[in-house]
């Protein structure tokens, strides 16, 4: 499980509580990162790791681990969903059947995915609640 924009870490800790074997969370903001590390230590968890790094820089690094689930919940109105998908596409962090969950300020369409990721991705489920759009994808 890879959480590229951890923020409060709520979704990372939730994944862990629901049985994720290992969670890697990326958070650029130092204050948020320090809070995440404090919470990890309080929980005494060895199954979750936090990195204080920019998500796009992280995705551009060489990788030896393939993630079956990637979470994209970046700050809104910064074009980060598009940038993260394009970078993820050119990485070796995901493979066939990996799932990507996105929370965004706009509806994710198949044409948006073709433009920013690949034609080999499918929308499994999509919902909207207020100003937030939720989308679950699977790489084909």
Short mmCIF file of C-alpha atoms in Angstrom, two decimals:
data_model
loop_
_atom_site.label_atom_id
_atom_site.label_comp_id
_atom_site.label_asym_id
_atom_site.label_seq_id
_atom_site.Cartn_x
_atom_site.Cartn_y
_atom_site.Cartn_z
CA UNK A 1 0.00 0.00 0.00
CA UNK A 2 1.48 3.33 -1.07
CA UNK A 3 0.02 6.64 0.13
CA UNK A 4 1.65 9.40 -1.92
CA UNK A 5 0.19 12.42 -0.11
CA UNK A 6 -0.22 11.17 3.48
CA UNK A 7 -1.37 14.41 5.13
CA UNK A 8 -2.83 13.39 8.50
CA UNK A 9 -2.13 9.73 7.76
CA UNK A 10 -5.74 8.76 8.42
CA UNK A 11 -6.03 6.69 5.24
CA UNK A 12 -2.65 5.04 5.82
CA UNK A 13 -3.54 4.02 9.37
CA UNK A 14 -6.97 2.89 8.15
CA UNK A 15 -5.33 0.65 5.53
CA UNK A 16 -3.17 -0.86 8.25
CA UNK A 17 -6.18 -1.49 10.49
CA UNK A 18 -7.94 -3.22 7.58
CA UNK A 19 -5.14 -5.69 7.04
CA UNK A 20 -2.56 -4.07 4.76
CA UNK A 21 0.66 -6.05 5.19
CA UNK A 22 2.88 -3.02 4.70
CA UNK A 23 2.12 0.69 4.23
CA UNK A 24 4.54 3.26 2.80
CA UNK A 25 3.41 6.87 3.18
CA UNK A 26 4.97 9.95 1.66
CA UNK A 27 4.50 13.39 3.22
CA UNK A 28 6.40 16.49 2.12
CA UNK A 29 5.36 18.81 4.96
CA UNK A 30 7.86 18.41 7.82
CA UNK A 31 5.39 19.23 10.60
CA UNK A 32 2.84 16.70 9.28
CA UNK A 33 5.61 14.12 8.84
CA UNK A 34 6.79 14.58 12.44
CA UNK A 35 3.22 14.10 13.66
CA UNK A 36 2.90 10.92 11.58
CA UNK A 37 6.13 9.54 13.01
CA UNK A 38 4.98 10.34 16.53
CA UNK A 39 1.72 8.44 15.95
CA UNK A 40 3.58 5.49 14.42
CA UNK A 41 5.82 5.27 17.48
CA UNK A 42 2.81 5.46 19.81
CA UNK A 43 1.26 2.53 17.94
CA UNK A 44 4.62 0.69 17.94
CA UNK A 45 3.95 -0.32 14.35
CA UNK A 46 6.65 -1.82 12.16
CA UNK A 47 4.20 -2.28 9.27
CA UNK A 48 3.99 1.40 8.38
CA UNK A 49 6.78 3.71 7.28
CA UNK A 50 6.71 7.43 6.59
CA UNK A 51 9.08 9.31 4.31
CA UNK A 52 9.51 13.08 4.46
CA UNK A 53 9.76 13.65 0.74
CA UNK A 54 7.95 15.13 -2.24
CA UNK A 55 5.69 12.48 -3.80
CA UNK A 56 6.76 13.22 -7.37
CA UNK A 57 10.44 13.04 -6.44
CA UNK A 58 9.75 9.71 -4.71
CA UNK A 59 8.06 8.34 -7.85
CA UNK A 60 11.05 9.30 -9.98
CA UNK A 61 13.39 7.15 -7.92
CA UNK A 62 14.30 3.60 -8.85
CA UNK A 63 12.11 1.13 -7.10
CA UNK A 64 12.31 -2.53 -6.20
CA UNK A 65 8.83 -2.79 -4.67
CA UNK A 66 5.61 -3.07 -6.65
CA UNK A 67 2.51 -1.80 -4.87
CA UNK A 68 -0.86 -3.45 -5.33
CA UNK A 69 -2.66 -0.34 -4.06
CA UNK A 70 -1.74 3.34 -4.51
CA UNK A 71 -3.61 6.21 -2.88
CA UNK A 72 -3.62 9.67 -4.49
CA UNK A 73 -5.24 12.29 -2.27
CA UNK A 74 -3.16 15.38 -3.02
CA UNK A 75 -3.92 18.98 -2.07
CA UNK A 76 -6.59 20.27 -4.45
CA UNK A 77 -6.14 22.83 -7.25
CA UNK A 78 -2.44 22.13 -7.81
CA UNK A 79 -2.70 19.77 -10.81
CA UNK A 80 -1.08 17.04 -8.71
CA UNK A 81 -3.40 14.20 -9.78
CA UNK A 82 -2.33 14.64 -13.40
CA UNK A 83 1.36 15.00 -12.51
CA UNK A 84 1.29 12.00 -10.16
CA UNK A 85 -0.46 9.75 -12.71
CA UNK A 86 2.00 10.70 -15.45
CA UNK A 87 4.94 10.03 -13.15
CA UNK A 88 3.42 6.80 -11.83
CA UNK A 89 2.89 5.60 -15.40
CA UNK A 90 6.62 5.87 -16.10
CA UNK A 91 7.65 4.22 -12.84
CA UNK A 92 7.87 0.59 -11.83
CA UNK A 93 5.79 1.06 -8.67
CA UNK A 94 2.63 -0.45 -10.22
CA UNK A 95 1.81 -3.30 -12.56
CA UNK A 96 -1.18 -5.12 -14.04
CA UNK A 97 -4.01 -5.40 -11.49
CA UNK A 98 -2.59 -2.70 -9.22
CA UNK A 99 -5.37 -0.45 -7.99
CA UNK A 100 -5.23 3.33 -7.68
CA UNK A 101 -7.63 5.26 -5.46
CA UNK A 102 -7.98 8.98 -6.16
CA UNK A 103 -9.67 11.78 -4.24
CA UNK A 104 -9.87 14.95 -6.31
CA UNK A 105 -11.75 18.18 -6.86
CA UNK A 106 -12.86 17.04 -10.33
CA UNK A 107 -14.45 13.98 -11.89
CA UNK A 108 -11.95 11.48 -13.23
CA UNK A 109 -12.96 10.50 -16.76
CA UNK A 110 -11.67 7.78 -19.04
CA UNK A 111 -10.31 10.42 -21.43
CA UNK A 112 -8.43 12.09 -18.53
CA UNK A 113 -6.91 8.71 -17.67
CA UNK A 114 -5.93 8.01 -21.29
CA UNK A 115 -4.24 11.41 -21.49
CA UNK A 116 -2.46 11.18 -18.12
CA UNK A 117 -1.83 7.48 -17.59
CA UNK A 118 -2.73 4.96 -20.27
CA UNK A 119 -5.57 3.34 -22.12
CA UNK A 120 -4.88 0.26 -20.02
CA UNK A 121 -6.68 1.49 -16.92
CA UNK A 122 -10.31 1.05 -15.94
CA UNK A 123 -12.62 2.97 -13.64
CA UNK A 124 -14.03 0.40 -11.21
CA UNK A 125 -16.06 2.71 -9.00
CA UNK A 126 -16.70 6.42 -8.79
CA UNK A 127 -18.66 8.66 -6.42
CA UNK A 128 -18.99 12.31 -5.50
CA UNK A 129 -19.71 13.83 -2.10
CA UNK A 130 -19.92 17.59 -2.00
CA UNK A 131 -16.84 18.98 -3.74
CA UNK A 132 -14.86 15.73 -3.49
CA UNK A 133 -14.75 13.06 -6.20
CA UNK A 134 -13.69 9.52 -5.32
CA UNK A 135 -12.44 7.11 -7.95
CA UNK A 136 -11.10 3.56 -7.80
CA UNK A 137 -9.08 2.39 -10.80
CA UNK A 138 -7.48 -0.86 -11.88
CA UNK A 139 -4.53 -1.19 -14.23
CA UNK A 140 -5.31 -3.67 -16.99
#
